[in-house]
CSV table of C-alpha atoms in Angstrom, one decimal:
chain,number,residue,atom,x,y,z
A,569,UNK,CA,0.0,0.0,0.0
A,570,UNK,CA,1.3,3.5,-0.8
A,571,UNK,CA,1.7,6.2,1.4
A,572,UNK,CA,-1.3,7.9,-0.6
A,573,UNK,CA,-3.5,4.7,0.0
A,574,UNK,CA,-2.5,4.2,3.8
A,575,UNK,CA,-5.5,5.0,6.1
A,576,UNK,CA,-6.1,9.1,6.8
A,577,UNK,CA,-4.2,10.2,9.5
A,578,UNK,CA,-4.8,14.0,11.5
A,579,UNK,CA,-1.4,14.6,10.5
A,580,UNK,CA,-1.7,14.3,6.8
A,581,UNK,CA,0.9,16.2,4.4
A,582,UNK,CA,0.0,19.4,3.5
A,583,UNK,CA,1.0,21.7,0.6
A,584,UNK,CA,0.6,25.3,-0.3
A,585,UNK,CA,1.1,27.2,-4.1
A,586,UNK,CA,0.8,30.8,-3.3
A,587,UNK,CA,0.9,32.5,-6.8
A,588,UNK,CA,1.6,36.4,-6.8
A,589,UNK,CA,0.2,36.8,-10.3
A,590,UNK,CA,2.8,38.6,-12.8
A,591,UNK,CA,5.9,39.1,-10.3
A,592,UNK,CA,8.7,38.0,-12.6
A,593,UNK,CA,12.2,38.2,-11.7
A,594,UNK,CA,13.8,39.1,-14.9
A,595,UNK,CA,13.7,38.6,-18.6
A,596,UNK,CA,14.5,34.6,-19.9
A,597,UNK,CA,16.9,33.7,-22.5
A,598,UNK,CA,14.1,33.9,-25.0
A,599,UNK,CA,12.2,37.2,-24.2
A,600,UNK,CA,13.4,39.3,-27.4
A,601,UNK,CA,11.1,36.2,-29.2
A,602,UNK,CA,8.3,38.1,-27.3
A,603,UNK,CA,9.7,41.6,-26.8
A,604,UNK,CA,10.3,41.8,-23.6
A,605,UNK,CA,14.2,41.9,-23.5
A,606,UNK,CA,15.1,43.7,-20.2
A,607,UNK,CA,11.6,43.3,-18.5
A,608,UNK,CA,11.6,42.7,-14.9
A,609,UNK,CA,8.2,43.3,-12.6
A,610,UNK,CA,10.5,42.9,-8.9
A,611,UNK,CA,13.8,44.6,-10.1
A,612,UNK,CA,12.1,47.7,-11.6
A,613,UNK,CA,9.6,48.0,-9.2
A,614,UNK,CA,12.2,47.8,-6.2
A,615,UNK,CA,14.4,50.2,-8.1
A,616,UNK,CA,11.7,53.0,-9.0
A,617,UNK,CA,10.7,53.0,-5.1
A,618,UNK,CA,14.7,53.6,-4.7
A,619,UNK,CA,14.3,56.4,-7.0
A,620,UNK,CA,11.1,57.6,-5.8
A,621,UNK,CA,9.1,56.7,-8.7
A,622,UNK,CA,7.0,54.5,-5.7
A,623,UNK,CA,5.8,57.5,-3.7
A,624,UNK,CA,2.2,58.1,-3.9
A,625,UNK,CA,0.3,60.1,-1.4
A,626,UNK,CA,-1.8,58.6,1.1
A,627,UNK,CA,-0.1,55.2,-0.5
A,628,UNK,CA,3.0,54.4,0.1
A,629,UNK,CA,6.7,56.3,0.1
A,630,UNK,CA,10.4,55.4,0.2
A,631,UNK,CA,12.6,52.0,-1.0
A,632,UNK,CA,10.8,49.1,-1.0
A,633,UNK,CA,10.4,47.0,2.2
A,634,UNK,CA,9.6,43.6,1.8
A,635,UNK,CA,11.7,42.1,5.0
A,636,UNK,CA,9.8,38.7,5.0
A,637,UNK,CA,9.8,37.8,1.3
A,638,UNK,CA,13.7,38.6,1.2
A,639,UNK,CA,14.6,36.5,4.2
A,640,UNK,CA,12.7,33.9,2.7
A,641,UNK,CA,15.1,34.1,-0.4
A,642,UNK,CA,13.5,36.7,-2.9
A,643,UNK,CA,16.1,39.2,-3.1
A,644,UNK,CA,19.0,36.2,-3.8
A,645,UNK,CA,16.7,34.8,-6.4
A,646,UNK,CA,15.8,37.9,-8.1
A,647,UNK,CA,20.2,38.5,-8.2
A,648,UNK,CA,20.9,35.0,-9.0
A,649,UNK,CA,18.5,35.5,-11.9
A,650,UNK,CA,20.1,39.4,-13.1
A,651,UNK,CA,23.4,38.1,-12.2
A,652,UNK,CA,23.6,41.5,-10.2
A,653,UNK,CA,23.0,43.1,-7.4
A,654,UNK,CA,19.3,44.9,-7.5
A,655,UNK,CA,19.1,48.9,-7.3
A,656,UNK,CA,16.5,49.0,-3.8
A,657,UNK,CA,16.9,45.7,-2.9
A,658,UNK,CA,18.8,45.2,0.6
A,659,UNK,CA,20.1,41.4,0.8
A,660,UNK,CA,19.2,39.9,4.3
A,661,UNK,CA,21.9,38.2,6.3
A,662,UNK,CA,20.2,35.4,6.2
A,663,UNK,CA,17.8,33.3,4.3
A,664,UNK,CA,15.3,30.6,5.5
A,665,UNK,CA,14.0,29.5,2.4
A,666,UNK,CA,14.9,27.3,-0.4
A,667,UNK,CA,15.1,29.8,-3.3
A,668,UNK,CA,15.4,29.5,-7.1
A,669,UNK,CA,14.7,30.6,-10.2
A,670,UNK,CA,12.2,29.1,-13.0
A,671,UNK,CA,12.5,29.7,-16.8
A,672,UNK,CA,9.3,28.7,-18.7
A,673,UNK,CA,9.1,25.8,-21.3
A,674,UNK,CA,5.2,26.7,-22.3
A,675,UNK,CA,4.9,28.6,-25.7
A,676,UNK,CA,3.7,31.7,-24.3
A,677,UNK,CA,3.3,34.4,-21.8
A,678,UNK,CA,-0.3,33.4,-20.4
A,679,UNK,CA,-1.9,33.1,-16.9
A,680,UNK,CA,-3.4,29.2,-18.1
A,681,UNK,CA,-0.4,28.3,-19.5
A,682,UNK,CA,2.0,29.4,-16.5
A,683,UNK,CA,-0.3,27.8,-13.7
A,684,UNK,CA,-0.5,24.3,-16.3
A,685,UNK,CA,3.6,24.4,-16.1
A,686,UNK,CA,3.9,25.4,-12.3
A,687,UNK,CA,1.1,22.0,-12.1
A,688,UNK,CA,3.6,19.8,-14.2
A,689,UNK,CA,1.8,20.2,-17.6
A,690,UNK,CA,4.1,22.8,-20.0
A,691,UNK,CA,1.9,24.6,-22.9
A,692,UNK,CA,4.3,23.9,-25.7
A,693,UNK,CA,1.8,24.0,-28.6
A,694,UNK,CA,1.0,27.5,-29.6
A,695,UNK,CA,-2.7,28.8,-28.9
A,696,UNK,CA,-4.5,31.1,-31.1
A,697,UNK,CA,-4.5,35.0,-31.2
A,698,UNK,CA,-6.5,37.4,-32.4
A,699,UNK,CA,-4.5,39.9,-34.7
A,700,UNK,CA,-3.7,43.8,-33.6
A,701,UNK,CA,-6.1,44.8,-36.2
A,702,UNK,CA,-9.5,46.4,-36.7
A,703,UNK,CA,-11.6,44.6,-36.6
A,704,UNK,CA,-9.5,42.2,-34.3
A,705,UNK,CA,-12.4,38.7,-34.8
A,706,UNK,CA,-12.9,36.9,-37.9
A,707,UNK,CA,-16.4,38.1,-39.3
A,708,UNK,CA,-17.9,35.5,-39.0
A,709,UNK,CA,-17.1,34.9,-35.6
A,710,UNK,CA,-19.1,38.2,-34.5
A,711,UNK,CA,-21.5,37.4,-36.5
A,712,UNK,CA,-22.1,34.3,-34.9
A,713,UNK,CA,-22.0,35.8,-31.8
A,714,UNK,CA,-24.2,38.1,-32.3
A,715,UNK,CA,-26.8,35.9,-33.6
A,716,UNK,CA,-26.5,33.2,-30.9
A,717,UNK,CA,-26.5,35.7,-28.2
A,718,UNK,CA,-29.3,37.8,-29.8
A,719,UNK,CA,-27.2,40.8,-29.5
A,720,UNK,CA,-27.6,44.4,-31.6
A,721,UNK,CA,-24.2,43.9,-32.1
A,722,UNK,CA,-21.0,44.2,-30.6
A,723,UNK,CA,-18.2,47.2,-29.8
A,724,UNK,CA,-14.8,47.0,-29.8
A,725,UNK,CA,-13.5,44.3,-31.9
A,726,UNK,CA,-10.3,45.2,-30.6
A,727,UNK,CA,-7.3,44.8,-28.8
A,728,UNK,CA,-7.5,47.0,-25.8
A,729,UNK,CA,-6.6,47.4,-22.1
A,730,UNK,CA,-9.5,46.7,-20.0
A,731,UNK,CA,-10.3,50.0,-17.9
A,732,UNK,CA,-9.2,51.7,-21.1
A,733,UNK,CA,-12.1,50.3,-23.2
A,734,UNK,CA,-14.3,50.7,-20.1
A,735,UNK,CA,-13.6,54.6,-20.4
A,736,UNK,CA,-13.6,55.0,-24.0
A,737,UNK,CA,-16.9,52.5,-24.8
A,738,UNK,CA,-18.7,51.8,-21.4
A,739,UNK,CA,-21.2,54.5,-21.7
A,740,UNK,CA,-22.1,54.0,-25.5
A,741,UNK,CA,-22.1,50.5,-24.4
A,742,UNK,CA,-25.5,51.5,-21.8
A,743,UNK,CA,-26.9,53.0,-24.3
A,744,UNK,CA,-26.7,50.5,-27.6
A,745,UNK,CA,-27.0,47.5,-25.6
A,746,UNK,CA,-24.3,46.3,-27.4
A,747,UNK,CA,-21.0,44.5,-24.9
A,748,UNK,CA,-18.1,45.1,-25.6
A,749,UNK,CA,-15.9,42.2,-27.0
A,750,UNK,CA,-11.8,43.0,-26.9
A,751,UNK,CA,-8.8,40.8,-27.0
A,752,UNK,CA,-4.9,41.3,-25.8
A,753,UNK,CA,-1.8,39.8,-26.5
A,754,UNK,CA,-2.5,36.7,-25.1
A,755,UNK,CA,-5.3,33.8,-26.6
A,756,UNK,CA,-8.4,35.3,-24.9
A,757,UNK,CA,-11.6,36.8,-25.9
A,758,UNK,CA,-12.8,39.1,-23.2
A,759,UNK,CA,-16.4,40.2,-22.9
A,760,UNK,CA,-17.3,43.5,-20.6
A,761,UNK,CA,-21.2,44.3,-20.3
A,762,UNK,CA,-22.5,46.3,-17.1
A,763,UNK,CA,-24.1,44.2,-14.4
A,764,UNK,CA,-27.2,46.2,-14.1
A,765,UNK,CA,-28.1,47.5,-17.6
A,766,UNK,CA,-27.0,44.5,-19.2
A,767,UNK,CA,-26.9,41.9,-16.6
A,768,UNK,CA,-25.0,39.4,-15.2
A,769,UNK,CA,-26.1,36.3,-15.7
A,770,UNK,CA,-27.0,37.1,-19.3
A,771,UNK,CA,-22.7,38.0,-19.4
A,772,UNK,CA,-22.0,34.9,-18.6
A,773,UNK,CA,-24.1,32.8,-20.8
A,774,UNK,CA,-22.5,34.6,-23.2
A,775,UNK,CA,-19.4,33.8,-22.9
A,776,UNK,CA,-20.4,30.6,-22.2
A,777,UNK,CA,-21.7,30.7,-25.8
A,778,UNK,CA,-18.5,32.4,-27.2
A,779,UNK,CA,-16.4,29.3,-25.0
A,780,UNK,CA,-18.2,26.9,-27.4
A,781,UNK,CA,-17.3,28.8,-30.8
A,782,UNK,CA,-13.7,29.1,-30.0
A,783,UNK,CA,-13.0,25.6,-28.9
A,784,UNK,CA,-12.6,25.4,-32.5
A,785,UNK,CA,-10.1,27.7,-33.3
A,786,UNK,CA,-7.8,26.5,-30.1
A,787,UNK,CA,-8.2,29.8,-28.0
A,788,UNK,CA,-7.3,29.0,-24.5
A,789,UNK,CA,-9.7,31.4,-22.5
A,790,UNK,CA,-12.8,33.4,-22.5
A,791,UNK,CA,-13.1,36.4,-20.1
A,792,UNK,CA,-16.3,37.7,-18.6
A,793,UNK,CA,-15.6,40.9,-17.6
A,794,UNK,CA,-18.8,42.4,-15.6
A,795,UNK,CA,-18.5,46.3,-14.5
A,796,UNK,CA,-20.7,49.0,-12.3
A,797,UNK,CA,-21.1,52.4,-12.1
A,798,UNK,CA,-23.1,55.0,-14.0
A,799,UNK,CA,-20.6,57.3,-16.2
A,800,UNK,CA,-16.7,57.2,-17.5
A,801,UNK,CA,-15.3,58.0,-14.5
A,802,UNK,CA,-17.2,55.7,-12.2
A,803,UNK,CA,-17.3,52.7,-14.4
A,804,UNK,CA,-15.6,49.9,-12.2
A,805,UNK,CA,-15.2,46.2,-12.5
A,806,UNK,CA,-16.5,43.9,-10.3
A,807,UNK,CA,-15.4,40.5,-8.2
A,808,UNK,CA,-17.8,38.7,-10.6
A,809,UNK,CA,-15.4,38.4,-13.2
A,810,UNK,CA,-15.4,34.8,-14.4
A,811,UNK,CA,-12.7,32.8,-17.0
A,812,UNK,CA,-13.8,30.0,-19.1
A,813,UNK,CA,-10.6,28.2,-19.3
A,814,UNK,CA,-10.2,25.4,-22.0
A,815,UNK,CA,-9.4,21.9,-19.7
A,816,UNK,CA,-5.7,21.0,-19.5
A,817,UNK,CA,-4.3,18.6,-22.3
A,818,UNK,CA,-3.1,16.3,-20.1
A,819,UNK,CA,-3.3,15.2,-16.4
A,820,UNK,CA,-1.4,17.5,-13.8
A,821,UNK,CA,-0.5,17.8,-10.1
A,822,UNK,CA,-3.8,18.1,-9.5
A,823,UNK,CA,-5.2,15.4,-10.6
A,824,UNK,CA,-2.6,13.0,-9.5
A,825,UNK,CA,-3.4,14.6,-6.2
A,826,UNK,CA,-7.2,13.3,-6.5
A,827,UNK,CA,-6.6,10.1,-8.1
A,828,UNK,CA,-4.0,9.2,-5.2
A,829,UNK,CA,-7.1,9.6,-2.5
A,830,UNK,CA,-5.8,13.5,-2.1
A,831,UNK,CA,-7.9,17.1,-1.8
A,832,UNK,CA,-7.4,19.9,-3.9
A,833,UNK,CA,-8.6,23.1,-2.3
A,834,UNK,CA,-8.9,26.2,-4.6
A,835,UNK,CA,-8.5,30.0,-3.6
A,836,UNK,CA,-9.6,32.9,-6.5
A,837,UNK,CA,-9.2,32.0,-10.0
A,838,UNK,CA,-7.4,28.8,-9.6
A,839,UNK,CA,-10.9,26.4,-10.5
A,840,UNK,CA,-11.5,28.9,-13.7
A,841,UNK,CA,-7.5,28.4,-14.9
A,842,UNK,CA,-7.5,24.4,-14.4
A,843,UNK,CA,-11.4,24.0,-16.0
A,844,UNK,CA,-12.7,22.5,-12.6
A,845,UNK,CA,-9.9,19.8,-12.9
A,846,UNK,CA,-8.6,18.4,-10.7
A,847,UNK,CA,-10.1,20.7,-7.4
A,848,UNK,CA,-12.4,19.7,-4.8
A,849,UNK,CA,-13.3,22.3,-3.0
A,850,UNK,CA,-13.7,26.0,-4.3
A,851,UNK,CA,-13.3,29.5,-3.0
A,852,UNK,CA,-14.4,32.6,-4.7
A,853,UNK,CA,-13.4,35.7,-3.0
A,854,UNK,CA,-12.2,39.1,-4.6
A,855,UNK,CA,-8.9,40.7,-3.5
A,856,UNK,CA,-5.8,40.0,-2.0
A,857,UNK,CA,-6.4,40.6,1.4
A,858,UNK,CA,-9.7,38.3,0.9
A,859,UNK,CA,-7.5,36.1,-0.7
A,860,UNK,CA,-5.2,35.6,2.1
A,861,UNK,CA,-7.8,35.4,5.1
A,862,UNK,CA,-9.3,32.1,2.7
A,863,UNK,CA,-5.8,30.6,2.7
A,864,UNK,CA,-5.2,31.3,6.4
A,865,UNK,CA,-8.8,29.5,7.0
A,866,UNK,CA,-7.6,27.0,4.9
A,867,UNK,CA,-4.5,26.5,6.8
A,868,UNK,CA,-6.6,26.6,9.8
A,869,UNK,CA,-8.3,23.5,9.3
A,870,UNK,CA,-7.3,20.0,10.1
A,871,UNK,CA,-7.3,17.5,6.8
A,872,UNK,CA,-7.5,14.1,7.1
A,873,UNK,CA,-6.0,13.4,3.5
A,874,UNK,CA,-3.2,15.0,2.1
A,875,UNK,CA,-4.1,18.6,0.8
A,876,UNK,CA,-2.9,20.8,-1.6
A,877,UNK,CA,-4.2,24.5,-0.9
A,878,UNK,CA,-3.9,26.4,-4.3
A,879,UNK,CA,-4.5,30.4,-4.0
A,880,UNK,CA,-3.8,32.7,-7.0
A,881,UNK,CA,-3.3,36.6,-6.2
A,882,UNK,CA,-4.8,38.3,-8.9
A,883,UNK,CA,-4.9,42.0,-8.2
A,884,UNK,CA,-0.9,42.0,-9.1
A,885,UNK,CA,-1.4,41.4,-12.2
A,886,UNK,CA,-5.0,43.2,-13.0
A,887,UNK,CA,-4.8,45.7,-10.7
A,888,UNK,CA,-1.3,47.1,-11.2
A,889,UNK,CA,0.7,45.1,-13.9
A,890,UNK,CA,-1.2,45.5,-16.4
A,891,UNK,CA,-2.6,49.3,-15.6
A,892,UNK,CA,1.3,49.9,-15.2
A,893,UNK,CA,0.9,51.2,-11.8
A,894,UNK,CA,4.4,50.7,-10.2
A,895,UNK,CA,3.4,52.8,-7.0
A,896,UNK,CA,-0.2,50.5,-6.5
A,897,UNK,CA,2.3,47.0,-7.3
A,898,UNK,CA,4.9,47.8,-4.6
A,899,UNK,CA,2.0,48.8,-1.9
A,900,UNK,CA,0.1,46.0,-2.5
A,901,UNK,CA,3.5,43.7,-2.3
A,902,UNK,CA,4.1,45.2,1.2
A,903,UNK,CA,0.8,44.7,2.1
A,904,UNK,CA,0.9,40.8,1.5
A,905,UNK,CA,4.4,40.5,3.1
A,906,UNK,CA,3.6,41.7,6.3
A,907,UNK,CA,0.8,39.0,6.3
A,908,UNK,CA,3.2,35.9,5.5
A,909,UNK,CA,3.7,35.2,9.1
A,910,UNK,CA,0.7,34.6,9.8
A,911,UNK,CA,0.7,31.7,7.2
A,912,UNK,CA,4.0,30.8,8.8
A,913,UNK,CA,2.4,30.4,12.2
A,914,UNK,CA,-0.1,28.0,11.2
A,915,UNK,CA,2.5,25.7,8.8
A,916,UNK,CA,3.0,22.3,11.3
A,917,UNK,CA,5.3,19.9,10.9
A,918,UNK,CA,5.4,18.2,7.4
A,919,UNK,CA,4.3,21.1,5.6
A,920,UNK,CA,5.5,22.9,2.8
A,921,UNK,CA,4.6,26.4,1.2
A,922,UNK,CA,5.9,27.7,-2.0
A,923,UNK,CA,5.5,31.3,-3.2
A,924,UNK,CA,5.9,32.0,-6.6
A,925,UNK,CA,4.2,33.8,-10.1
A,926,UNK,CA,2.9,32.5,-13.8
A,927,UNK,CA,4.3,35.5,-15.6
A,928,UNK,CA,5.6,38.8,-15.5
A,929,UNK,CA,3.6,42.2,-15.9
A,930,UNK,CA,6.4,45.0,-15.7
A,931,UNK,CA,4.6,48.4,-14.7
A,932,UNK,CA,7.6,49.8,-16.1
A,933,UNK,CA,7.6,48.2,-19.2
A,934,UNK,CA,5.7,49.5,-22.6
A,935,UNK,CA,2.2,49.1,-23.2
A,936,UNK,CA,0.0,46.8,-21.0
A,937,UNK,CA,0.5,42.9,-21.8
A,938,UNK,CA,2.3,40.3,-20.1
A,939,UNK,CA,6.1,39.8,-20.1
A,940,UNK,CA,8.4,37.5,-20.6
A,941,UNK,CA,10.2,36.2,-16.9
A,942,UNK,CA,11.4,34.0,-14.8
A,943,UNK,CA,9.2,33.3,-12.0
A,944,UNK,CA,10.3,33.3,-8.2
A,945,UNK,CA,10.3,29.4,-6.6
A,946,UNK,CA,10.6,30.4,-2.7
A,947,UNK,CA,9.9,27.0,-0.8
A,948,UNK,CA,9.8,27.3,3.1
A,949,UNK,CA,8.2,25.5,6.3
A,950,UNK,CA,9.1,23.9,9.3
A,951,UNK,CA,11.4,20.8,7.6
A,952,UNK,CA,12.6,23.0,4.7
A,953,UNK,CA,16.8,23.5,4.5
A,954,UNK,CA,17.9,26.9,3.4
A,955,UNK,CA,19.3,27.6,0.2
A,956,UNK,CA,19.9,28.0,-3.2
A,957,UNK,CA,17.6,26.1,-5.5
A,958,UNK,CA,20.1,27.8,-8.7
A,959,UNK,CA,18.1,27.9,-12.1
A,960,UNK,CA,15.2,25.7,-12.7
A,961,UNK,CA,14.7,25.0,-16.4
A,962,UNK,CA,10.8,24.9,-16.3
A,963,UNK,CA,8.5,25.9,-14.2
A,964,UNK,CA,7.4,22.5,-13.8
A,965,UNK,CA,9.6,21.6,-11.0
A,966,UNK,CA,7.8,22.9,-9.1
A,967,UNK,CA,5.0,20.9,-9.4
A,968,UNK,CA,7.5,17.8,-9.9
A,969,UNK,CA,9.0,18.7,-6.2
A,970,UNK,CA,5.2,18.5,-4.6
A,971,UNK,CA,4.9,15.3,-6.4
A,972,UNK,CA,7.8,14.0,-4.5
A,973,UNK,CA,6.3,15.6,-1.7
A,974,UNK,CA,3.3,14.0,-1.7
A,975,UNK,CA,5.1,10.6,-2.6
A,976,UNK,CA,2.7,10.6,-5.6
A,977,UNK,CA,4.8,8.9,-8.8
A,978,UNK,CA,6.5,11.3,-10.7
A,979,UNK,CA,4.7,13.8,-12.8
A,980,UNK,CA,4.9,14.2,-17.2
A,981,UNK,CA,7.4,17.1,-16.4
A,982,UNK,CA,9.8,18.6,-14.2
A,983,UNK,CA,12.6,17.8,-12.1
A,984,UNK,CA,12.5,16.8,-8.6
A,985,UNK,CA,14.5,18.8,-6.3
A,986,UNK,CA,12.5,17.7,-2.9
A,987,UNK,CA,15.3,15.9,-1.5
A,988,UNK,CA,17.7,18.9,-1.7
A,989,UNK,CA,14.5,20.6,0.5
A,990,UNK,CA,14.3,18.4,2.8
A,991,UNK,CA,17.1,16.1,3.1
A,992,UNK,CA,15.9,14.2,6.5
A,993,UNK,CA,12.8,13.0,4.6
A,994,UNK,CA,9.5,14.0,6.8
């Protein structure tokens, strides 16, 4: 009998992926393929505070201080990565986390495609995306939509920032009837109606209709994008926001999780990104403080299987990577750091945590889209050893290491570094 088939015991393994959405630690080896040569969401944000490009009133001021994510490694990672010392970053004397580095094998820059790899499944085929053009959807695509969804039409048709659009089409939007369909870089089709004049549950059984015309066409997500507020400058979107993810090619950590008699316990976005597989439980809450308070319950509880507990912090990326709002990113990274010891206090024996990202989002970087980086592995708890994790060469170590972890056999993809973590086995 396996350790994943032995009877439940109270003191069942436990795992946490905390994802801070977009914080990339410097451009990979192939970021000039994607234009992104140079990005890096930590290093510029921590050197703009230095240079006071992170002051905002009533916000925050000065250098950026992040004292618990550097002593668990983030500062040596983001320098082994840069192969520098960082402009604002102040190296602890000290680390007590296991840190590396993570270089993505997936084809491209995307949120489903950079949770897939962290989970052991790499994206390496390349999904579909709508051109930079005007009209931005084949014809017959709208007109299909439009039909289907007994619309008067559509607006937008575009590639487009999201509050942008909101500012430049919401209020013609009220008034035709018509939502507003938009794309980006990535393979997505976003839809934004209001949830009052157009109504919510009408947004998403549209998109539900758009999810079944481009399953076709190999376009990885459809975005409902619901918004309040009565003019321009009030127009807000909501916590109601919902992705129709396409399910994962192949089997991942997750479900190897399940199938070995394990839980899977979702926080934000994470059931929308894996299609519902894989998870057993769900929670839906809106914004990163929210976010963390569901993970500390989490952590809270007692599980009598072995649990992986699976949060994604969104507002990084939506809130201030791509509205390229360096001062709102390094406030709201200060805000989660001071939390991380409460997580810390409620790790037991046999756990293990891992912070980490799925992309970058540089809010110093042109335009509004995605960018090309590696991602942060930080891996601590009360049986993790210290140190340097070097360069991973996919993300998907990661998801091999919790694999090891949960003595599950190994996963498609990915190399295993859990002995290096904790050397005295658990």
């Amino acid at each position: 009998m396996s350790a994943m088939e032995a009877p439940a015991s109270p003191s069942a393994p436990r795992a946490f992926i905390l994802v801070m959405d977009s914080l990339g630690i410097g451009a990979t080896a192939d970021a000039a393929r994607f234009g992104d040569a140079g990005a890096n969401t930590l290093g510029h944000i921590a050197r703009g505070c230095h240079r006071g490009q992170g002051d905002r009133d009533g916000l925050r001021r000065g250098p950026l201080a992040i004292p618990n994510l550097l002593r668990l490694g983030l500062g040596h990672a983001l320098q082994e990565c840069t192969g520098a010392p960082v402009e604002g970053i102040e190296m602890p004397p000290s680390v007590t986390g296991a840190y590396g580095h993570c270089a993505e094998v997936s084809a491209g820059k995307d949120t489903p495609s950079g949770h897939w790899e962290i989970a052991g499944l790499p994206v390496e085929f390349d999904w579909t995306c709508f051109p930079d053009t005007v009209p931005a959807f084949p014809e017959t695509l709208s007109d299909e939509l439009v039909r289907r969804g007994r619309l008067p039409g559509i607006l937008g048709n575009c590639h487009a920032s999201g509050t942008a659009i909101l500012r430049e089409l919401g209020e013609a939007h009220i008034r035709s009837g018509k939502p507003i369909v938009y794309t980006s870089a990535d393979s997505v089709l976003q839809i934004a109606a209001h949830e009052t004049h157009f109504g919510l549950e009408r947004l998403l059984s549209l998109c539900e209709i758009a999810r079944e015309m481009v399953d076709p066409l190999n376009v990885g997500r459809v975005i409902a994008r619901p918004f309040v507020g009565d003019s321009a400058d009030t127009f807000a979107r909501t916590g109601n926001r919902r992705d129709y993810t396409t399910p994962p090619h192949g089997p991942t950590l997750l479900d190897a999780l399940q199938h070995g008699g394990g839980d899977v316990v979702a926080v934000g976005k994470i059931r929308d990104i894996f299609a519902g597989r894989g998870i057993g439980r769900s929670i839906k809450v809106h914004g990163n403080m929210a976010l963390f308070d569901a993970t500390l319950e989490a952590a809270r509880e007692q599980p009598h299987k072995p649990t992986l507990v699976f949060t994604n912090f969104v507002d990084f990326d939506t809130l201030y990577g791509h509205r390229r709002d360096l001062p709102g990113y390094a406030a709201a990274l200060e805000a989660m750091d001071r939390r991380l010891p409460e997580l810390e206090a409620l790790l037991r024996p046999g756990d293990i945590a891992v912070i980490t990202a799925d992309h970058g989002c540089d809010p110093s970087w042109p335009g509004s889209d995605h960018t090309r980086e590696h991602i942060p592995a930080l891996f601590f708890g009360p049986g993790v050893s210290p140190g340097s994790l070097g360069l991973r060469h996919s993300f998907a170590d990661i998801g091999q290491t919790l694999a090891g972890f949960f003595r599950l056999a190994p996963l498609g993809s990915g190399q295993s570094f859990y002995p290096q973590l904790n050397p005295n086995g658990r």
